[in-house]
mmCIF file of C-alpha atoms in Angstrom:
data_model
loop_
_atom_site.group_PDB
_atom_site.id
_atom_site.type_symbol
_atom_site.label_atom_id
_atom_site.label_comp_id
_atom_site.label_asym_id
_atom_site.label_seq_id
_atom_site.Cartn_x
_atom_site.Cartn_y
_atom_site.Cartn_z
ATOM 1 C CA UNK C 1 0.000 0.000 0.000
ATOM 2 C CA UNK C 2 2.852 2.336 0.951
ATOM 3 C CA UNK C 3 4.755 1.394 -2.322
ATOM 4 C CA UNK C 4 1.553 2.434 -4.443
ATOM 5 C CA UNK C 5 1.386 5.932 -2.772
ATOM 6 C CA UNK C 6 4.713 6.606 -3.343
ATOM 7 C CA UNK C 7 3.883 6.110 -6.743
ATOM 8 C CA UNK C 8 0.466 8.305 -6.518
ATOM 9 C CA UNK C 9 2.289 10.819 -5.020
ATOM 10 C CA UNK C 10 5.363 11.127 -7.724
ATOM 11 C CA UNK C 11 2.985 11.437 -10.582
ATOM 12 C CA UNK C 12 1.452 14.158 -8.768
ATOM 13 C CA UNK C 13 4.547 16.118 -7.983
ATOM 14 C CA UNK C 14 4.448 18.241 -10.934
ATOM 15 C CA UNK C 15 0.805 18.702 -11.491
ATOM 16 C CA UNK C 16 -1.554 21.203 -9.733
ATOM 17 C CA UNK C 17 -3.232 20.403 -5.775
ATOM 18 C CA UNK C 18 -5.937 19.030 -7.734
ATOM 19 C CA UNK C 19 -4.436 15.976 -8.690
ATOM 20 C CA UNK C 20 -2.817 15.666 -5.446
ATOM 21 C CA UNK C 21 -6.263 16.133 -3.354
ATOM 22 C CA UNK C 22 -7.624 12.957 -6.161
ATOM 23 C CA UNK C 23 -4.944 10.618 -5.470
ATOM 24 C CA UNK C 24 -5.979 10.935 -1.985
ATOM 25 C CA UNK C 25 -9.532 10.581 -2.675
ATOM 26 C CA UNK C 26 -8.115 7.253 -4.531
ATOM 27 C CA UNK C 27 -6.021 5.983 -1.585
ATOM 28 C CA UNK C 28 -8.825 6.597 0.889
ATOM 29 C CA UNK C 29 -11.484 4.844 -1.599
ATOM 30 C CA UNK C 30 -8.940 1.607 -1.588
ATOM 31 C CA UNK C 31 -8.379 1.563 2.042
ATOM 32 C CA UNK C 32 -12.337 1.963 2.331
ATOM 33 C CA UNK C 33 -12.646 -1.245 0.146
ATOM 34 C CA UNK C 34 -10.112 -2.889 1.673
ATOM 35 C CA UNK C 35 -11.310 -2.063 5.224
ATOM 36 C CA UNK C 36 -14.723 -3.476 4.231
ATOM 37 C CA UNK C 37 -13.202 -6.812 2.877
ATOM 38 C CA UNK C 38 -11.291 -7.450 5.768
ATOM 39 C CA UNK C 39 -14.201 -6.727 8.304
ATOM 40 C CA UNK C 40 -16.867 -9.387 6.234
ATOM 41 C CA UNK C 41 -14.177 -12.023 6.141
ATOM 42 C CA UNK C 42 -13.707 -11.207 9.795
ATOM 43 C CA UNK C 43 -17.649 -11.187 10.201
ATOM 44 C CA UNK C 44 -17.585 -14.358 8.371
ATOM 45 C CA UNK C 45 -15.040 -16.220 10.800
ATOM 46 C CA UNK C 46 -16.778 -15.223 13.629
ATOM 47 C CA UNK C 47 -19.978 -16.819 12.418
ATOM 48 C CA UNK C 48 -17.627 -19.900 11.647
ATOM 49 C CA UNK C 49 -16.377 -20.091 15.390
ATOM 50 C CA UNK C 50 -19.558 -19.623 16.823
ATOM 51 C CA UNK C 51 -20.957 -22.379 14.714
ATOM 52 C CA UNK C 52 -18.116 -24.681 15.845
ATOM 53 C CA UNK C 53 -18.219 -23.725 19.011
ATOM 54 C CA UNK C 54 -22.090 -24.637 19.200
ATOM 55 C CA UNK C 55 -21.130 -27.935 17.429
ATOM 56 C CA UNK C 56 -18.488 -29.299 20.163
ATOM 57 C CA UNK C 57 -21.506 -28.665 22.826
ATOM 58 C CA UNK C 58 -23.436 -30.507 21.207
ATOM 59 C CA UNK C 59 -20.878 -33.032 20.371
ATOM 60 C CA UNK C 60 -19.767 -33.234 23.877
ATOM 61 C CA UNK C 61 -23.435 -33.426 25.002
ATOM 62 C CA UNK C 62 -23.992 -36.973 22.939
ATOM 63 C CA UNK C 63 -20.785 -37.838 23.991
ATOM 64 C CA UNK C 64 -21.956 -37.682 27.711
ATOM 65 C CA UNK C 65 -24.728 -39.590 26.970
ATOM 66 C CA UNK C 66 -22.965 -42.561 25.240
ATOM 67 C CA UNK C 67 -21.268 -42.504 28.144
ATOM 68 C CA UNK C 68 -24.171 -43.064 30.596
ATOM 69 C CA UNK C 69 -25.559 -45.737 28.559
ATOM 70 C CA UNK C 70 -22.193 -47.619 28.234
ATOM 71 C CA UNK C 71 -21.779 -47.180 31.788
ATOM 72 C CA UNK C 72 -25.495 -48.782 32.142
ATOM 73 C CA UNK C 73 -25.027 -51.551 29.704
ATOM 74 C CA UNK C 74 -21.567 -52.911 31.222
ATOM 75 C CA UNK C 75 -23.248 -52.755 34.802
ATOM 76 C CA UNK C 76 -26.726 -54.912 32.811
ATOM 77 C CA UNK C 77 -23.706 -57.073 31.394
ATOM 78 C CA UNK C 78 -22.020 -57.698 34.566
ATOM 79 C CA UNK C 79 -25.210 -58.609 36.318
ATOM 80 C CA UNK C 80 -25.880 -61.083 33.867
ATOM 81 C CA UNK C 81 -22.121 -62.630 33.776
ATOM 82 C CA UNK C 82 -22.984 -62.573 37.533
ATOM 83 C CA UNK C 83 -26.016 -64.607 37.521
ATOM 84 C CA UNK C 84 -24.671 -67.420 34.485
ATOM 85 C CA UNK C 85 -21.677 -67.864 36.538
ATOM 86 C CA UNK C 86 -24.057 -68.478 39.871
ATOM 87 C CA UNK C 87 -26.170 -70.558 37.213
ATOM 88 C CA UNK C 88 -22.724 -72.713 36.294
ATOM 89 C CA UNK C 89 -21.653 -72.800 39.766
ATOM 90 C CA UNK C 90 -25.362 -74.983 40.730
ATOM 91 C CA UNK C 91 -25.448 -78.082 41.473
ATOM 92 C CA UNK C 92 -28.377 -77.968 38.625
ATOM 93 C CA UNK C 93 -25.918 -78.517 35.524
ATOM 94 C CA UNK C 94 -29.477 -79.590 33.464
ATOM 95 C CA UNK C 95 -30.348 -75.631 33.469
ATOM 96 C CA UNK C 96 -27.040 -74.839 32.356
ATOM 97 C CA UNK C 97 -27.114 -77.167 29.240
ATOM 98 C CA UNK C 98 -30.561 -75.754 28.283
ATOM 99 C CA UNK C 99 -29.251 -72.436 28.277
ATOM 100 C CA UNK C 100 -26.397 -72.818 26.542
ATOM 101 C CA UNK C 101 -29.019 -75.134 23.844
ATOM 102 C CA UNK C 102 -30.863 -72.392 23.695
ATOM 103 C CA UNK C 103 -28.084 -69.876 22.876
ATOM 104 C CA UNK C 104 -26.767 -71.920 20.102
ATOM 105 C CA UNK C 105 -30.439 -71.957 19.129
ATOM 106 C CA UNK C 106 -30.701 -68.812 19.107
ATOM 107 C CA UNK C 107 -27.312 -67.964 16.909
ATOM 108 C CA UNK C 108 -28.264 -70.574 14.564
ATOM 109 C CA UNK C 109 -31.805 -69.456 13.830
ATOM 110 C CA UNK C 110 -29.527 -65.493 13.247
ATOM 111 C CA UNK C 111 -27.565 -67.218 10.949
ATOM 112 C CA UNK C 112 -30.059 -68.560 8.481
ATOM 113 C CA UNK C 113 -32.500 -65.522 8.407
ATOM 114 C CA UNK C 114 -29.061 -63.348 7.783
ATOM 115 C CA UNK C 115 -28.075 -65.902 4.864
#
């Protein structure tokens, strides 16, 4: 910018205070323009952060909540380790082979309908 004023400002050395008082007008008119670029694109990434800004909330937010239901579905799947290990530790090994009969069942019948 400095560079281009110099130059204005030679090429109006030798002519009247009118020429002079229009490269200004020129030089003010650029800045102007250039002023109003920079404060859109600096509008612009302000929109941009705030946006972001609202999507990490909301990311975090979900995050929280996988959480919590992770945290509820290991505690579901340790009670039920919990109660086939009780199951396997009975006398009553005829329960345990029916279960286990009814999980291969249970895979098998998964397996077909999937095929």
């Amino acid at each position: 910018m400095a560079k281009r004023a110099n130059n204005m400002a030679r090429y109006s050395r030798g002519s009247n205070g009118l020429t002079a008082e229009r490269t200004e007008t020129m030089l003010e008119a650029e800045n102007d323009r250039q002023v109003d670029a920079l404060h859109s694109k600096v509008a612009m990434l302000k929109d941009l952060t705030i946006d972001i800004g609202e999507e990490v909330r909301s990311q975090n937010s979900m995050l929280s909540d996988m959480g919590g239901s992770f945290d509820d579905a290991g505690s579901l799947l340790g009670i039920s380790m919990r109660k086939v290990g009780n199951l396997a530790n009975s006398t009553n090994g005829r329960m345990l082979c029916y279960l286990v009969g009814f999980a291969v069942t249970v895979f098998c019948v998964i397996w077909y309908l999937m095929k």
